[in-house]
Backbone as JSON, one array per atom type, in Angstrom:
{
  "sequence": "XXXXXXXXXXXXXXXXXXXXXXXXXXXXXXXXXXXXXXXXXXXXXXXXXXXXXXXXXXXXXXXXXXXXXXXXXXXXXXXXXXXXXXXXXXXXXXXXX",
  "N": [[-34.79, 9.15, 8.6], [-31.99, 8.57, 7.3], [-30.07, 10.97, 5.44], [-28.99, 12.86, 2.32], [-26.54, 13.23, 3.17], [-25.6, 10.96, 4.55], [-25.98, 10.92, 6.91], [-26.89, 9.71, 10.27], [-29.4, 10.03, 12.57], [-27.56, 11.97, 13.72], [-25.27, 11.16, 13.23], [-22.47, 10.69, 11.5], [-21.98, 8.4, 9.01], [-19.55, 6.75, 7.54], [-18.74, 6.81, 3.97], [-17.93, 3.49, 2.46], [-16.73, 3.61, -0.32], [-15.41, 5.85, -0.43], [-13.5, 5.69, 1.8], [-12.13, 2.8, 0.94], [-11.13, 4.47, -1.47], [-9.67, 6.46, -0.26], [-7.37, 4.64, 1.45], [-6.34, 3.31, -1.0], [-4.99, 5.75, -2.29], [-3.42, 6.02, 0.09], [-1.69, 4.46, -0.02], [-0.14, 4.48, -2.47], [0.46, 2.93, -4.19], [3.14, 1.7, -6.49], [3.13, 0.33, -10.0], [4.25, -2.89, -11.02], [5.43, -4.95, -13.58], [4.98, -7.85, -12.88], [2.87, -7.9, -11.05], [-0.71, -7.49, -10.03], [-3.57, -6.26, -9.26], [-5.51, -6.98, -7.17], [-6.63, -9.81, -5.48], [-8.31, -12.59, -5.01], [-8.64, -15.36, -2.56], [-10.02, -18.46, -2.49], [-9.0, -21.12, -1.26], [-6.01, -22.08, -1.9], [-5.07, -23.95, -4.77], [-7.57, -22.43, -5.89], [-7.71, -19.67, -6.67], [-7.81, -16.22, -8.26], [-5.4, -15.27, -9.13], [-2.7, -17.01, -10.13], [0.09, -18.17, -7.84], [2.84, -17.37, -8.11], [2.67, -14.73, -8.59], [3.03, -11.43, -7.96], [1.31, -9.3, -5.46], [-0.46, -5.95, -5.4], [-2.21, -3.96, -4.07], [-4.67, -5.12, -2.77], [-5.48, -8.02, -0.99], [-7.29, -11.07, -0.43], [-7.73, -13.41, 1.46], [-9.84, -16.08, 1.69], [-9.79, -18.55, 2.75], [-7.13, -19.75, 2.43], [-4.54, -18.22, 0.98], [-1.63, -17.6, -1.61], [0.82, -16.21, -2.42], [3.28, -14.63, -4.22], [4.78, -11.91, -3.47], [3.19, -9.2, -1.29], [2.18, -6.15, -1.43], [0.41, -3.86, 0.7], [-2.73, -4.78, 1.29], [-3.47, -6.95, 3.49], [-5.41, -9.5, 3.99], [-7.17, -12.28, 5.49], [-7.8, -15.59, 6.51], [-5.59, -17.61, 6.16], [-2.88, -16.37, 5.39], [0.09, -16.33, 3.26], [2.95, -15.91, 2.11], [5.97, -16.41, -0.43], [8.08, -14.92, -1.67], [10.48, -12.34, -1.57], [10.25, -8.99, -0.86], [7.39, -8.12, 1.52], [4.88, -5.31, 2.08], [3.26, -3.29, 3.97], [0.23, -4.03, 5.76], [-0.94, -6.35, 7.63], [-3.37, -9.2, 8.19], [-4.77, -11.66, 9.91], [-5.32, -15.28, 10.78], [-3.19, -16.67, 10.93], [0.09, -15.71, 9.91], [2.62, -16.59, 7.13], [5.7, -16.07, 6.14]],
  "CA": [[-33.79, 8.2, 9.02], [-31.21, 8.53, 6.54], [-30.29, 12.27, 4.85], [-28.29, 12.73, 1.74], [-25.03, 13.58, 4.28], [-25.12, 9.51, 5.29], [-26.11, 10.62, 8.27], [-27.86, 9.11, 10.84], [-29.61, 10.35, 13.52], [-26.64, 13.18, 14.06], [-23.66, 10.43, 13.57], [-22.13, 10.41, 10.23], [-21.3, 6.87, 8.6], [-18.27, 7.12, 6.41], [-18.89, 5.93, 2.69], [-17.18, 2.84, 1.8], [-16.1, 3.81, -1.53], [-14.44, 6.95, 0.07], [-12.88, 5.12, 2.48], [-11.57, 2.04, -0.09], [-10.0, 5.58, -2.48], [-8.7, 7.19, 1.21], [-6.7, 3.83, 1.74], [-5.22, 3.37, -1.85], [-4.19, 6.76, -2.05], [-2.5, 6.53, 1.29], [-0.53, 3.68, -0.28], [0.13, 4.58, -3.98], [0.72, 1.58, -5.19], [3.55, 1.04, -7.73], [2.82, -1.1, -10.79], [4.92, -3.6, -11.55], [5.23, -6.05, -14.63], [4.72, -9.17, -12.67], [1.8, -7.55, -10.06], [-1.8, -7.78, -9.86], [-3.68, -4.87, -7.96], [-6.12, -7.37, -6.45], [-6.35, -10.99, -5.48], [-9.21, -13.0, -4.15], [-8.83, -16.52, -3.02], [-10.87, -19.69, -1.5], [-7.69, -21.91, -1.36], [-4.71, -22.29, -3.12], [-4.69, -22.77, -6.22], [-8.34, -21.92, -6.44], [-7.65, -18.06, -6.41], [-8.11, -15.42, -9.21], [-4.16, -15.2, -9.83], [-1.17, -18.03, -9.78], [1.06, -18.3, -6.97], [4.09, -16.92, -8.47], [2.36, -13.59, -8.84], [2.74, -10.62, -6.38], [0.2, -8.88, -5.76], [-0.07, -4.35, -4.92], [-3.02, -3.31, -3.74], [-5.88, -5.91, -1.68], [-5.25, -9.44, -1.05], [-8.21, -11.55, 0.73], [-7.76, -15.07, 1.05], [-11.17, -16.87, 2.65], [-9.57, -19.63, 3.59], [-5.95, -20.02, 2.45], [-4.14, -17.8, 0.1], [-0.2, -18.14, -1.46], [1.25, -15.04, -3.71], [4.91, -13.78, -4.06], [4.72, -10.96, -2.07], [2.23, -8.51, -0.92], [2.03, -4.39, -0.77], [-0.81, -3.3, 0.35], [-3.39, -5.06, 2.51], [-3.19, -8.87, 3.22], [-6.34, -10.17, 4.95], [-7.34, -13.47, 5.33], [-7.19, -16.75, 7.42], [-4.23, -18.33, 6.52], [-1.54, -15.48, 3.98], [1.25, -16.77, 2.58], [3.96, -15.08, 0.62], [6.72, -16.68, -0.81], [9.46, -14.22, -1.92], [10.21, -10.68, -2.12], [9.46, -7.69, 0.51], [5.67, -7.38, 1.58], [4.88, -4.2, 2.67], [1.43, -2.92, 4.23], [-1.17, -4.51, 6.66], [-1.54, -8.05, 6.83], [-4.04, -9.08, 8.75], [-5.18, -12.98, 9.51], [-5.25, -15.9, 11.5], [-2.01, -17.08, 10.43], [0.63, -15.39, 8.4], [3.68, -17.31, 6.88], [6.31, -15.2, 5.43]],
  "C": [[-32.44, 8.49, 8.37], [-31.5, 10.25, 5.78], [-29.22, 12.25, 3.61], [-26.41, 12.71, 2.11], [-24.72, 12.16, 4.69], [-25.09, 9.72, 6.52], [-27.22, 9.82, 8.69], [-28.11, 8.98, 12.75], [-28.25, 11.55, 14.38], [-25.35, 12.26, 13.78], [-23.49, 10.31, 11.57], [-21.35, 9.1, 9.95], [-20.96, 7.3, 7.63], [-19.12, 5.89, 5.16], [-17.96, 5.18, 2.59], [-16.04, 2.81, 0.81], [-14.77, 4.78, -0.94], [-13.06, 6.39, 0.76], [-11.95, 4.23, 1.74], [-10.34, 3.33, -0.8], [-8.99, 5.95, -1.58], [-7.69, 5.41, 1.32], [-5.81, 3.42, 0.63], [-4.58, 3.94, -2.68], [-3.19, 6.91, -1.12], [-0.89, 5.67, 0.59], [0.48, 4.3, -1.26], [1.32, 4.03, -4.21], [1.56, 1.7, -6.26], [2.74, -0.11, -8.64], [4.16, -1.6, -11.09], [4.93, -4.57, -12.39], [4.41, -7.2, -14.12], [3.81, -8.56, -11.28], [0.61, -7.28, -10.52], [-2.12, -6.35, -8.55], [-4.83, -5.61, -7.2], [-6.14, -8.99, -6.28], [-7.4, -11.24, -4.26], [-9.08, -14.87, -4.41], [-9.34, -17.5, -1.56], [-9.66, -20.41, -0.32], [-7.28, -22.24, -2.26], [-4.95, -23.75, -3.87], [-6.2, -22.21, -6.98], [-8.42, -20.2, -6.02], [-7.32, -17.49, -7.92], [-6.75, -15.94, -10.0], [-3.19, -16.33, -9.03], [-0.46, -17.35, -8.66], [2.3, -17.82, -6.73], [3.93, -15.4, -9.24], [2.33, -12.8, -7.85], [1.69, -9.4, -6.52], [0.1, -7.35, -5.08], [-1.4, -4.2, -5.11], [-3.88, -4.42, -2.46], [-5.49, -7.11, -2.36], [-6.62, -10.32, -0.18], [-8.21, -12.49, 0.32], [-8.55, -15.31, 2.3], [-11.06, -17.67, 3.87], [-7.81, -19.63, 3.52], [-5.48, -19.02, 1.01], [-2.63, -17.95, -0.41], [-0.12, -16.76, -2.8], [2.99, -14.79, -3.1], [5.29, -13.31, -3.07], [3.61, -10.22, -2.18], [2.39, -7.12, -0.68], [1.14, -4.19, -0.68], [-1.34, -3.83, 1.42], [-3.59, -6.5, 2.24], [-4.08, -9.34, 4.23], [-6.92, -11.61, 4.58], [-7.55, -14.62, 6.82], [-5.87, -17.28, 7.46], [-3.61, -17.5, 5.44], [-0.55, -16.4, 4.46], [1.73, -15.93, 1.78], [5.03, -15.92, 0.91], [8.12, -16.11, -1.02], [9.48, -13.09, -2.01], [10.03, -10.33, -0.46], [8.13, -7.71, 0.35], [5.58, -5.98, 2.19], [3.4, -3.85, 2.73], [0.9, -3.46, 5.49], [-1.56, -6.2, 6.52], [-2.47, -8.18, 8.41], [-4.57, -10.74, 8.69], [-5.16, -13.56, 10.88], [-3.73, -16.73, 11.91], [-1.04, -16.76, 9.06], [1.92, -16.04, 8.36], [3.96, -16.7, 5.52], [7.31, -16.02, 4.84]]
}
């Protein structure tokens, strides 16, 4: 069924991990003082990092998320950013810039 190649049955399924490195390589991500390289949240203000933090790399808010700004990838139901340039992929049900 499965061969050390991740194949299956002649079709190759991409590794995750690979994939995750291939995406924040493509970016390469500045750091910045006041940024966070990940951010996971339910709803605001139950999320990893405060509100008045921006966040460079993966953002996934469940239900509702609220950060600065965003580089990188912004998935969710409801993103929010506040201030600043986002830059990247947002991705949701509702985004409010």
């Amino acid at each position: 069924m499965f061969n050390k190649n991740f194949s299956f049955r002649g079709t190759v399924i991409p590794n995750p991990v690979l994939i995750l490195f291939f995406i924040l390589m493509v970016f390469q991500l500045p750091v910045y003082s006041q940024s966070k390289p990940f951010q996971i949240a339910l709803v605001n203000p139950a999320q990893l990092h405060p509100e008045e933090i921006s966040i460079s790399g993966l953002r996934w808010n469940i239900i509702y998320g609220k950060n600065a700004s965003v580089t990188g990838i912004d998935v969710g139901f409801i993103n929010h950013t506040t201030e600043g340039l986002s830059k990247g992929f947002q991705g949701g049900f509702i985004g409010i810039n």
